[in-house]
Each structure stands twice: as structure tokens, then as C-alpha cells.
Coordinates of C-alpha atoms and ligand atoms in Angstrom, one line a residue:
Chain A
M1 CA 59.0 -75.8 11.4
T2 CA 56.1 -78.0 12.1
K3 CA 53.1 -78.0 9.7
K4 CA 50.9 -76.6 12.4
V5 CA 53.1 -73.6 12.9
A6 CA 53.4 -73.0 9.2
K7 CA 49.7 -73.0 8.9
K8 CA 49.3 -70.5 11.6
V9 CA 51.9 -68.3 10.0
A10 CA 50.0 -68.4 6.7
K11 CA 46.8 -67.5 8.5
K12 CA 48.2 -64.5 10.3
K13 CA 47.4 -61.5 8.2
A14 CA 47.9 -57.8 8.4
V15 CA 51.1 -58.0 10.3
K16 CA 51.9 -54.5 9.4
K17 CA 49.1 -52.4 10.8
L18 CA 47.5 -49.6 8.8
S19 CA 44.7 -48.0 10.9
K20 CA 42.5 -44.9 10.5
A21 CA 41.9 -43.9 14.1
K22 CA 44.1 -41.2 15.6
T23 CA 47.1 -42.4 17.4
S24 CA 50.3 -41.1 18.9
I25 CA 53.6 -40.7 17.0
V26 CA 55.3 -42.8 19.7
D27 CA 52.9 -45.7 19.0
S28 CA 53.6 -45.5 15.3
L29 CA 57.3 -45.5 15.9
L30 CA 57.0 -48.4 18.3
E31 CA 55.2 -50.3 15.5
L32 CA 58.0 -49.5 13.2
I33 CA 60.5 -50.9 15.6
R34 CA 58.4 -54.1 16.2
I35 CA 58.1 -54.8 12.5
T36 CA 61.7 -54.0 11.8
S37 CA 62.9 -56.3 14.5
T38 CA 60.6 -59.2 13.8
V39 CA 59.7 -59.3 10.0
I40 CA 62.2 -59.5 7.2
P41 CA 61.4 -57.0 4.4
D42 CA 59.9 -58.5 1.2
D43 CA 62.7 -57.5 -1.1
I44 CA 65.2 -59.4 1.1
Q45 CA 63.0 -62.4 1.7
K46 CA 62.7 -62.7 -2.1
V47 CA 66.4 -62.8 -2.7
L48 CA 67.0 -65.2 0.2
S49 CA 64.4 -67.6 -1.1
T50 CA 65.9 -67.6 -4.6
S51 CA 69.4 -68.3 -3.1
T52 CA 68.0 -71.2 -1.0
T53 CA 66.8 -72.9 -4.1
Q54 CA 70.2 -72.5 -5.8
E55 CA 72.1 -74.4 -3.1
E56 CA 72.5 -78.2 -3.7
P57 CA 70.1 -80.2 -1.6
N58 CA 71.5 -82.1 1.5
T59 CA 74.5 -79.8 1.8
T60 CA 75.4 -77.7 4.9
A61 CA 74.6 -74.7 2.8
S62 CA 71.0 -75.7 2.1
Y63 CA 70.7 -76.8 5.7
A64 CA 71.7 -73.4 6.9
M65 CA 69.4 -71.6 4.5
G66 CA 66.6 -73.9 5.6
I67 CA 67.1 -72.9 9.2
I68 CA 67.2 -69.2 8.3
K69 CA 63.9 -69.6 6.4
D70 CA 62.3 -71.3 9.4
N71 CA 63.6 -68.6 11.7
I72 CA 62.2 -65.9 9.5
E73 CA 58.7 -67.5 9.7
L74 CA 58.9 -68.2 13.4
A75 CA 60.0 -64.7 14.3
K76 CA 57.1 -63.2 12.3
F77 CA 54.6 -65.6 13.8
K78 CA 55.7 -65.1 17.4
S79 CA 56.4 -61.4 16.8
Q80 CA 59.8 -61.8 18.4
P81 CA 63.2 -60.6 17.3
L82 CA 64.7 -62.3 14.2
C83 CA 68.0 -62.3 15.9
Q84 CA 68.7 -61.7 19.6
D85 CA 71.3 -59.1 18.6
T86 CA 68.9 -56.3 17.8
G87 CA 71.9 -54.2 16.8
T88 CA 72.6 -50.5 16.7
V89 CA 69.3 -48.7 16.4
I90 CA 69.6 -46.2 13.5
F91 CA 66.9 -43.8 12.5
F92 CA 66.7 -41.7 9.3
V93 CA 64.0 -39.1 9.4
Y94 CA 63.0 -37.1 6.3
H95 CA 60.8 -34.1 7.1
P96 CA 59.4 -30.9 5.5
P97 CA 60.9 -27.5 6.4
G98 CA 60.0 -26.1 9.8
F99 CA 60.0 -29.5 11.5
F100 CA 60.7 -29.7 15.2
Q101 CA 63.6 -32.1 15.4
T102 CA 64.3 -32.1 19.1
D103 CA 60.7 -33.0 19.9
F104 CA 60.7 -35.8 17.4
K105 CA 64.0 -37.2 18.8
D106 CA 62.4 -37.3 22.2
K107 CA 59.5 -39.4 20.8
I108 CA 62.0 -41.7 19.1
K109 CA 63.7 -42.2 22.5
K110 CA 60.3 -43.0 24.1
A111 CA 59.5 -45.5 21.5
V112 CA 62.9 -47.2 21.9
T113 CA 62.5 -47.4 25.6
E114 CA 59.1 -48.9 25.2
A115 CA 60.3 -51.4 22.5
T116 CA 63.0 -52.5 24.9
K117 CA 60.6 -53.1 27.7
K118 CA 58.4 -55.2 25.3
G119 CA 61.4 -57.2 24.2
F120 CA 61.4 -56.1 20.5
L121 CA 64.9 -54.7 21.3
R122 CA 67.4 -56.4 23.5
Q123 CA 69.1 -54.4 26.2
N124 CA 71.9 -53.7 23.9
S125 CA 73.5 -50.4 24.7
V126 CA 76.7 -50.2 26.7
N127 CA 78.5 -47.2 28.0
S128 CA 82.0 -47.4 26.4
L129 CA 83.8 -45.8 29.4
T130 CA 82.2 -47.6 32.3
G131 CA 80.8 -50.8 30.7
E132 CA 77.5 -50.1 32.2
N133 CA 74.3 -51.3 30.4
A134 CA 71.4 -49.0 31.5
G135 CA 69.0 -51.5 30.0
T136 CA 67.1 -48.8 28.0
N137 CA 69.0 -48.6 24.8
L138 CA 69.5 -44.9 25.4
G139 CA 72.9 -43.3 26.0
E140 CA 75.6 -41.3 24.4
G141 CA 74.9 -41.6 20.6
H142 CA 72.1 -44.1 21.1
P143 CA 69.8 -44.4 19.3
S144 CA 71.5 -42.9 16.3
V145 CA 69.2 -40.4 14.6
H146 CA 69.8 -38.6 11.3
F147 CA 67.5 -35.8 10.0
Y148 CA 67.1 -34.8 6.4
E149 CA 64.9 -32.0 5.1
H150 CA 62.9 -33.0 2.0
K151 CA 60.5 -31.2 -0.3
K152 CA 57.5 -33.4 0.4
S153 CA 54.9 -32.4 3.0
N154 CA 54.9 -35.7 4.9
V155 CA 57.3 -37.2 7.3
E156 CA 59.1 -40.4 6.4
V157 CA 61.0 -42.5 9.0
K158 CA 63.4 -45.3 8.1
L159 CA 64.9 -47.6 10.7
M160 CA 67.9 -49.9 10.4
L161 CA 68.9 -52.4 13.1
K162 CA 72.6 -53.1 12.5
G163 CA 74.0 -56.2 14.2
G164 CA 77.3 -56.3 15.9
G165 CA 78.7 -59.4 14.2
C166 CA 78.3 -58.0 10.7
E167 CA 79.5 -54.5 11.8
N168 CA 82.7 -56.1 13.0
V169 CA 83.5 -57.5 9.6
S170 CA 82.7 -54.2 7.9
A171 CA 85.9 -52.5 6.6
Q172 CA 87.5 -49.4 5.3
Y173 CA 90.4 -49.4 2.8
S174 CA 92.8 -46.7 1.8
L175 CA 93.9 -46.8 -1.9
P176 CA 96.4 -47.6 -3.2
D177 CA 96.6 -50.9 -1.3
T178 CA 99.9 -52.5 -2.4
T179 CA 99.3 -55.9 -0.8
L180 CA 96.2 -56.4 -3.0
G181 CA 97.6 -54.6 -6.0
A182 CA 94.6 -52.2 -5.7
G183 CA 95.2 -48.8 -7.4
R184 CA 93.2 -45.6 -7.3
D185 CA 90.7 -46.6 -9.9
L186 CA 87.5 -48.6 -10.2
E187 CA 89.5 -51.8 -10.6
G188 CA 91.2 -51.1 -7.3
V189 CA 87.8 -50.5 -5.7
R190 CA 86.6 -53.9 -7.0
K191 CA 89.6 -55.6 -5.5
V192 CA 89.3 -54.2 -2.0
V193 CA 85.5 -54.9 -1.9
I194 CA 86.1 -58.6 -2.8
D195 CA 88.9 -58.8 -0.3
A196 CA 86.6 -57.6 2.4
V197 CA 84.1 -60.3 1.6
H198 CA 86.9 -62.9 1.7
K199 CA 88.2 -61.6 5.0
A200 CA 84.7 -61.7 6.5
Q201 CA 84.2 -65.4 5.7
G202 CA 81.1 -66.5 7.5
K203 CA 81.7 -64.3 10.6
G204 CA 79.2 -61.7 9.7
C205 CA 76.4 -64.3 9.5
G206 CA 76.4 -64.5 5.8
P207 CA 75.0 -64.6 3.2
G208 CA 75.7 -60.9 3.4
A209 CA 74.7 -57.7 1.7
L210 CA 77.1 -54.8 1.1
G211 CA 76.8 -51.1 1.1
V212 CA 79.9 -49.4 -0.4
C213 CA 81.1 -45.9 -0.7
I214 CA 83.9 -44.8 -2.9
G215 CA 85.6 -41.7 -1.6
G216 CA 84.6 -39.2 1.1
D217 CA 86.6 -38.7 4.3
R218 CA 86.8 -41.6 6.7
A219 CA 83.6 -40.6 8.6
D220 CA 81.4 -39.7 5.7
S221 CA 82.6 -42.7 3.6
A222 CA 81.5 -45.2 6.3
Y223 CA 78.2 -43.4 6.8
Y224 CA 77.3 -43.3 3.1
A225 CA 78.3 -46.9 2.7
K226 CA 75.8 -47.9 5.5
K227 CA 73.1 -45.7 3.9
Q228 CA 73.4 -47.7 0.7
L229 CA 71.8 -50.6 2.7
L230 CA 68.5 -48.5 2.6
R231 CA 68.3 -49.1 -1.1
K232 CA 65.9 -51.9 -2.3
L233 CA 67.7 -55.0 -3.4
D234 CA 66.0 -55.0 -6.8
D235 CA 66.7 -51.4 -7.7
S236 CA 69.5 -50.5 -10.1
N237 CA 72.1 -47.9 -9.8
S238 CA 71.6 -44.8 -11.9
L239 CA 75.3 -44.7 -12.7
P240 CA 76.0 -47.3 -15.4
E241 CA 79.6 -48.0 -14.2
L242 CA 78.5 -48.6 -10.6
D243 CA 75.4 -50.6 -11.7
K244 CA 77.8 -52.9 -13.7
M245 CA 80.2 -53.2 -10.8
E246 CA 77.4 -54.0 -8.2
K247 CA 76.3 -57.0 -10.3
E248 CA 79.9 -58.0 -11.0
I249 CA 80.9 -58.0 -7.4
V250 CA 77.9 -60.2 -6.4
S251 CA 78.6 -62.8 -9.0
T252 CA 82.4 -62.8 -8.3
C253 CA 81.9 -63.1 -4.6
N254 CA 79.5 -66.0 -5.1
K255 CA 82.4 -67.8 -6.8
L256 CA 84.5 -67.6 -3.6
G257 CA 82.6 -70.6 -2.2
I258 CA 82.3 -69.2 1.3
G259 CA 78.5 -69.9 1.5
P260 CA 76.0 -69.3 4.2
M261 CA 77.6 -69.1 7.6
G262 CA 80.9 -69.8 5.9
F263 CA 80.0 -73.5 5.6
G264 CA 80.9 -73.5 1.9
G265 CA 78.3 -73.0 -0.9
K266 CA 77.1 -70.8 -3.6
T267 CA 75.4 -68.0 -1.7
T268 CA 78.1 -65.7 -0.2
L269 CA 76.6 -62.4 -1.1
I270 CA 72.9 -61.4 -1.8
S271 CA 73.5 -57.8 -2.8
C272 CA 76.0 -55.0 -3.3
K273 CA 75.0 -51.4 -3.5
M274 CA 77.5 -48.7 -4.3
T275 CA 77.8 -44.9 -4.2
H276 CA 80.5 -42.3 -4.4
A277 CA 81.5 -39.1 -2.7
N278 CA 84.2 -36.6 -3.6
R279 CA 87.6 -36.9 -1.9
V280 CA 90.6 -34.7 -1.4
P281 CA 93.5 -35.5 -3.8
A282 CA 95.6 -37.0 -0.9
S283 CA 93.1 -39.6 0.2
F284 CA 91.0 -42.4 -1.5
F285 CA 88.9 -44.3 0.9
V286 CA 86.6 -47.2 0.1
S287 CA 84.2 -48.1 2.8
I288 CA 82.3 -51.4 3.0
S289 CA 79.3 -51.9 5.3
Y290 CA 78.5 -55.6 5.7
M291 CA 74.9 -56.6 6.6
C292 CA 74.0 -60.1 7.8
W293 CA 71.2 -62.2 6.4
A294 CA 69.1 -60.8 9.2
F295 CA 68.8 -57.7 7.2
R296 CA 66.6 -55.5 9.3
R297 CA 65.4 -52.2 7.9
Q298 CA 62.0 -50.8 7.4
G299 CA 60.4 -47.4 6.8
I300 CA 57.1 -45.7 7.2
V301 CA 55.3 -42.6 5.9
L302 CA 53.5 -40.9 8.8
D303 CA 50.1 -39.4 8.3
T304 CA 50.7 -35.8 9.7
K305 CA 47.0 -35.4 10.8
T306 CA 46.4 -38.7 12.5
N307 CA 50.0 -39.7 13.3
N308 CA 49.1 -43.1 11.8
I309 CA 51.3 -45.2 9.6
K310 CA 50.1 -44.2 6.1
K311 CA 52.4 -46.5 4.2
W312 CA 55.2 -49.1 4.6
L313 CA 58.3 -48.3 2.6
Y314 CA 59.7 -51.8 2.1
Chain B
M1 CA 71.6 -86.1 9.2
K2 CA 73.3 -87.5 12.3
K3 CA 72.2 -87.6 15.9
L4 CA 74.0 -87.1 19.2
S5 CA 72.2 -88.1 22.4
Y6 CA 72.8 -87.7 26.1
P7 CA 74.9 -88.9 27.8
F8 CA 77.7 -87.6 25.6
S9 CA 81.2 -89.0 25.5
A10 CA 84.5 -88.4 23.8
E11 CA 84.1 -91.7 21.9
A12 CA 80.8 -90.6 20.5
V13 CA 82.0 -87.2 19.3
R14 CA 85.2 -88.7 17.7
E15 CA 82.9 -90.3 15.2
F16 CA 82.0 -87.0 13.7
K17 CA 83.7 -85.4 10.7
V18 CA 83.7 -81.8 9.5
G19 CA 80.6 -81.1 7.4
D20 CA 78.4 -83.5 9.4
M21 CA 74.9 -82.1 10.1
V22 CA 74.0 -83.1 13.6
L23 CA 70.9 -82.9 15.8
I24 CA 71.7 -82.8 19.5
T25 CA 69.4 -84.1 22.1
G26 CA 70.2 -83.8 25.8
K27 CA 71.9 -81.3 28.1
L28 CA 73.7 -78.1 27.2
F29 CA 75.4 -75.6 29.5
T30 CA 75.7 -72.0 28.2
G31 CA 79.0 -70.2 28.9
R32 CA 80.5 -67.1 27.3
D33 CA 83.1 -64.5 28.2
A34 CA 82.6 -64.1 31.9
V35 CA 82.4 -67.9 32.6
H36 CA 85.5 -68.7 30.5
K37 CA 87.5 -65.9 32.2
Y38 CA 86.3 -67.1 35.6
I39 CA 87.4 -70.7 35.0
H40 CA 90.7 -69.4 33.4
D41 CA 91.4 -67.4 36.6
G42 CA 91.5 -70.7 38.5
N43 CA 87.9 -71.0 39.8
K44 CA 86.2 -74.3 39.7
P45 CA 83.1 -74.3 37.6
P46 CA 79.9 -74.7 39.7
V47 CA 78.8 -77.7 37.7
D48 CA 80.6 -80.9 36.6
L49 CA 81.5 -80.3 33.0
K50 CA 82.9 -83.8 32.4
N51 CA 81.4 -85.1 29.1
Q52 CA 79.2 -82.1 28.7
I53 CA 78.7 -79.5 25.9
I54 CA 79.3 -75.8 26.4
Y55 CA 77.1 -73.4 24.3
H56 CA 78.5 -70.0 23.5
C57 CA 75.2 -68.2 24.0
G58 CA 73.8 -65.3 26.0
P59 CA 70.2 -66.3 25.9
V60 CA 67.2 -63.9 26.4
T61 CA 65.3 -65.4 29.3
M62 CA 62.0 -64.7 31.1
K63 CA 60.9 -65.7 34.5
D64 CA 57.3 -66.6 35.1
K65 CA 56.1 -64.4 38.0
K66 CA 53.8 -67.0 39.4
T67 CA 55.7 -70.2 39.0
G68 CA 59.2 -68.8 39.1
K69 CA 60.1 -70.9 36.1
W70 CA 62.4 -69.7 33.4
T71 CA 61.9 -69.9 29.7
V72 CA 64.3 -69.0 26.9
T73 CA 62.9 -66.7 24.3
A74 CA 65.9 -66.2 22.0
A75 CA 69.0 -68.4 22.0
G76 CA 71.3 -67.9 19.0
P77 CA 75.1 -68.5 19.2
T78 CA 77.5 -65.8 19.9
T79 CA 81.0 -65.4 18.3
S80 CA 83.3 -68.1 19.6
I81 CA 86.7 -66.7 18.8
R82 CA 86.6 -64.5 21.9
E83 CA 87.0 -67.7 24.0
E84 CA 90.0 -68.9 22.0
P85 CA 92.5 -68.0 24.8
Y86 CA 90.6 -70.1 27.3
Q87 CA 88.7 -72.9 25.5
W88 CA 91.6 -75.4 25.3
E89 CA 92.1 -75.2 29.1
V90 CA 88.5 -75.9 29.7
I91 CA 88.6 -78.9 27.4
R92 CA 91.8 -80.2 29.0
D93 CA 90.9 -79.6 32.7
Y94 CA 87.2 -80.2 32.8
G95 CA 86.6 -82.8 30.0
I96 CA 84.0 -81.1 27.9
V97 CA 83.3 -83.0 24.7
G98 CA 81.6 -80.4 22.6
V99 CA 81.5 -76.6 22.1
I100 CA 78.7 -74.9 20.2
G101 CA 79.1 -71.4 18.8
K102 CA 79.5 -69.5 15.7
G103 CA 82.4 -68.3 13.5
G104 CA 84.7 -71.2 14.5
M105 CA 87.8 -71.2 16.7
G106 CA 91.6 -71.3 16.3
Q107 CA 94.5 -73.7 16.3
K108 CA 94.7 -74.0 20.1
T109 CA 91.1 -75.2 20.3
L110 CA 91.5 -77.4 17.3
D111 CA 94.6 -79.1 18.9
A112 CA 92.8 -79.6 22.2
C113 CA 89.8 -81.1 20.3
K114 CA 92.2 -83.7 18.8
Q115 CA 94.1 -84.4 21.9
Y116 CA 91.2 -84.8 24.4
G117 CA 88.3 -85.7 22.2
C118 CA 86.1 -82.7 21.6
V119 CA 84.2 -81.3 18.7
Y120 CA 83.2 -77.8 17.6
F121 CA 79.6 -77.5 16.5
H122 CA 78.5 -74.5 14.5
A123 CA 74.9 -73.3 15.1
V124 CA 73.3 -71.0 12.5
G125 CA 74.1 -67.4 13.6
G126 CA 71.0 -65.2 14.1
A127 CA 68.6 -68.2 14.2
A128 CA 67.5 -67.1 17.7
Q129 CA 63.9 -68.3 17.3
V130 CA 64.5 -71.7 15.7
L131 CA 67.1 -72.5 18.3
A132 CA 65.0 -71.3 21.3
E133 CA 62.3 -73.6 20.1
K134 CA 64.6 -76.6 20.5
I135 CA 65.0 -75.8 24.2
K136 CA 62.6 -77.9 26.1
S137 CA 63.3 -76.9 29.7
V138 CA 65.6 -74.7 31.8
D139 CA 67.1 -77.0 34.5
G140 CA 69.5 -74.8 36.3
L141 CA 71.1 -71.3 36.6
Y142 CA 74.6 -70.8 38.0
L143 CA 76.8 -67.8 38.4
E144 CA 73.8 -65.6 38.2
E145 CA 75.9 -62.7 39.5
F146 CA 77.5 -62.3 36.1
G147 CA 74.2 -61.1 34.8
L148 CA 71.6 -63.3 33.0
P149 CA 73.2 -63.4 29.5
E150 CA 76.6 -64.2 31.0
A151 CA 75.5 -66.8 33.6
I152 CA 75.6 -70.6 33.1
W153 CA 72.2 -71.9 32.0
E154 CA 71.6 -75.6 32.2
L155 CA 69.2 -76.4 29.3
S156 CA 67.5 -79.5 27.9
V157 CA 67.4 -79.5 24.1
E158 CA 65.8 -81.7 21.5
D159 CA 67.1 -82.0 18.0
F160 CA 69.2 -78.9 18.3
P161 CA 70.6 -78.4 14.8
V162 CA 74.3 -77.8 14.3
V163 CA 77.1 -78.5 11.8
V164 CA 80.5 -80.0 12.8
T165 CA 83.0 -77.4 11.6
M166 CA 86.0 -78.6 13.7
D167 CA 86.3 -82.3 14.4
A168 CA 88.4 -84.4 16.8
H169 CA 90.8 -85.4 14.0
G170 CA 92.5 -82.0 13.4
N171 CA 90.2 -80.9 10.6
S172 CA 88.6 -77.5 10.4
L173 CA 85.9 -76.6 7.8
H174 CA 86.8 -72.9 8.5
K175 CA 90.4 -73.5 7.5
E176 CA 89.3 -75.5 4.4
V177 CA 86.8 -72.8 3.2
E178 CA 89.3 -70.0 3.9
E179 CA 92.0 -71.7 1.9
H180 CA 89.7 -72.6 -1.0
S181 CA 88.3 -69.1 -1.1
R182 CA 91.8 -67.6 -1.0
E183 CA 92.7 -69.5 -4.1
V184 CA 89.7 -68.2 -5.9
L185 CA 90.4 -64.7 -4.6
K186 CA 93.9 -64.8 -6.1
S187 CA 92.4 -65.7 -9.5
V188 CA 89.8 -62.9 -9.5
L189 CA 92.0 -60.1 -8.2
Ligands
SF4_1 S1 75.6 -60.7 12.6 FE1 73.4 -60.4 12.3 S2 72.5 -62.5 12.3 FE2 74.6 -62.6 13.1 S3 74.3 -62.5 15.4 FE3 74.7 -60.4 14.6 S4 72.8 -59.5 14.2 FE4 72.4 -61.6 14.4

């Protein structure tokens, strides 16, 4: 990036708007989409920066990390998507009892349509039967919206944009896995997770971040794994055995030498977050959701009186 | 850091080795699934690809309403392996000397690179904004009927940053990294 651009980036303040005037929920959701698509969250930026300094200078790895850094700055400055694949649009809505979900979903759809028109989202939704792209990002199952009731009186909305390349290298294993010598225990879990990172190589636009779920049926397992990507990178797992494994997996995977983009190098994984769910005795699934370096997720607390964004969650 | 400038040639790209960081200045033609399938089905490409570079990219483009001019607002690479069945033929029959994409390609392409003199350049996946900045002008649009991301875009680029991951001597960085990491994997499992 040129010095001129860098200066302008530094000058540009208050990218995330917090205003007092009354607005519409659709506008606040649109702002959530814009920020998610164009600005990398602070916790991720921090880890990416540290990783960059750990790579040897003048290597393909540091070259790739440098381009990633420039790209992050440029996207924020131009308010344009970090990556052209703006991914599957996934909303998580946390609301108090008595909340009108159907109405809120309609507002989400409006915001998505608007964000697509404005170019914060690419025309990225294809009918799986006909191959048709309506150009609106709306369709069967799109956007993906999940509602949760919580005890607080406010409404929180989280958004994840999950790219296709990294989704394609995400995986689900069924234990035991004889080829890997992975049994139905935590050691077996560790083995399949590392194997998934090896299989992904650079194809998921690494350095990557993992969400993992141990157990559950096939569907829930994959969903809970993905939801782990909502955790902040610097938090710690409340279960000591999982906390230990999360750290261990990151350090082991960074010994694989796959590196950014699979060019070779020290940074293969920036994070691993794990959870568990009960299973039936007959099955033991381990699901791994792989997220690319363009780790796009944000969240807002909505002011229920003014419909404004009260707080940014990441 | 190495440079590659237009006009390109098989001799020039043969100089590169895997791991080389290269800045490309000159002409690129985008081409992804629809274009490769079209050529594979026996249709002649609408542009002369001799000594040219193909970029696996479906750019996000905008047309200025007044001037009718196109600009590219996002231009990251797309996954190359989807063109593996076709790429070697395009190298053999139309004489391209470079392919830019992400994720690398397979043995057929690697063999064709060696035999005919072509190199696979890896762009940084997801770096849509940085790469779009390197595009100085849009000089042509062909096969528009495939839809804008799938069409062939003729682009002028300056210092377009890539890494050679498959060279014209039979070497593949993807293979090397895969093999090395497999050894480590064995020791940690
Ligand atoms: S994997 Fe991520 S960074 Fe790579 S192209 Fe897809 S969305 Fe973009």
C-alpha cells in the first residue's frame, strides 16, 4: 500500500457508526453487513499481526501475510468487501421472550437485498436445482437465520460471512477412524482435527481458524462447530481439557509447515475453538469448521427504542 | 522479488523456479469454468492466447453509466483445480505461458507446463482489493454471454503480485509442502 493510502486509512475514524438519532432496524442491519464484509474484527486482526511478525522476512509466507495486511487496510479504507466471495450469510439473533421472529426475518432479508445492491455482498446465492442466480442473495435457506431466546431485554444480532473455499475444506469424521488410528477418545479427536488441517493445505485460504464440535448427530455437530467461530480468539474454554487441547492443536498444526496460502511457513492455524455435544452410543462424530484468514463475523446490540446500534460485539 | 513484463514468452517463464515471488506487468486474460469448458468443447477462443497469461478469476466489475468504461472493484483468484481437466489442452493448443489462480493444480497441468513452457502463479486468495488495485485498465470483454464473472476480461496490470508454485521444470511447491507436512503429520499422530 502506498504511504498516501496508509495515511488516509489512519485518518478515517469512526468506521463503526454509533448514532443517537432514531433509525430503522433495516438500516442498522445494513450497517452490520457493511462492517462485517469490509472490516476485519479486532481480535482477528491482532492475531494476524502477531503471526506476520513471526514469519521469516523475505519468504513467500511473509510476502503473503504482507499482502493480506494491505488488503485488510484497503478494504476498510474503500469500504469494499475484504474478499469477493462474501460467503454464506449467516445470522444469529438473540432476543427476549415475546419477540416477533417472522417480522425480524423480513427485515434481515431487506437488509441483505440492500447490501447486495450496494456491493457489500456479491450476488452469491444459487438455486441448487436450476443453477439460477437471482442476484439478491435470497432463496431457499438463504440467508441462514437462527433465533435464540435469551434472558436479557435487548436484541443482539451476530453475523458470519462464511466463504466457499474454506467451507469446502471443512470436514466431518466418524470415530473410530482406522486409517488414522483415531479411537473414540480425546486423543482420537486430536488426530482427526490435525488430519483435517493437513488435508486442507492452503486451499481454504489459510492461515485458518477452526471451530470444532465433538459429538452430536451429523447435523448438530456441524452447526455447533461453526458456532464456535463466534467465540473471541483470545477467550479461553471453560472446560480445562478442551482449553488444553485447543492450544495444543494450534501449536501442533503450526509445526506442519503448510503456512499462509500453503506456501510453506509457520502460520498454518491462528485459532482452534472446541465444544462438545452428547451423542448416541452408536455414533461419534467430530466436525471441523474451517474459516479462512478473511474471518468475517461481527455482532451488534440493538437499542430497542431507537433501533440504533448500541454496541459492537467484536 | 522478480519481475515479468509484457510481451511474455515461454523462454522468460522458464527462468522461474518454485518459490519465486514475481510482480507481473502487462496483459492478463481472465478465464474460469465456462471459458475452459468452451475451449475444451472444441471452440476457438475469441482472442489469440499465444504467449498470454490466463487468470482464474471472476472479477466484480462496474460500468460507468456515462463513459461506458469498465472498472474492476474486486479481483481475487478462484480455485484453480476445477480447470485441471482442461488446462493442459489450453496450454498445448493455444500456447499460454502462464496461469494465475489459487490452490495449485495437478499432474496433468504440471506435465504440460514442463513440456510446453508454462508456469503456475499463485495469487493470494481473498486479496480482492489489493489485486484489483493492480489493474490499471480494462481493455476488452469477450464471451459476455457467459455472464460477467465467467466472461473473458482483458486487463492491463502493473506489479501484480504472485508466487510461482509450479514451474516449467516439473516442480510443484504444493507437492513439496504436502509431502513435508505429511511427514510431520505422521510424527504427531
Ligand atoms: S476461502 Fe475465504 S479468503 Fe479464500 S476466497 Fe473464499 S472467502 Fe475469500
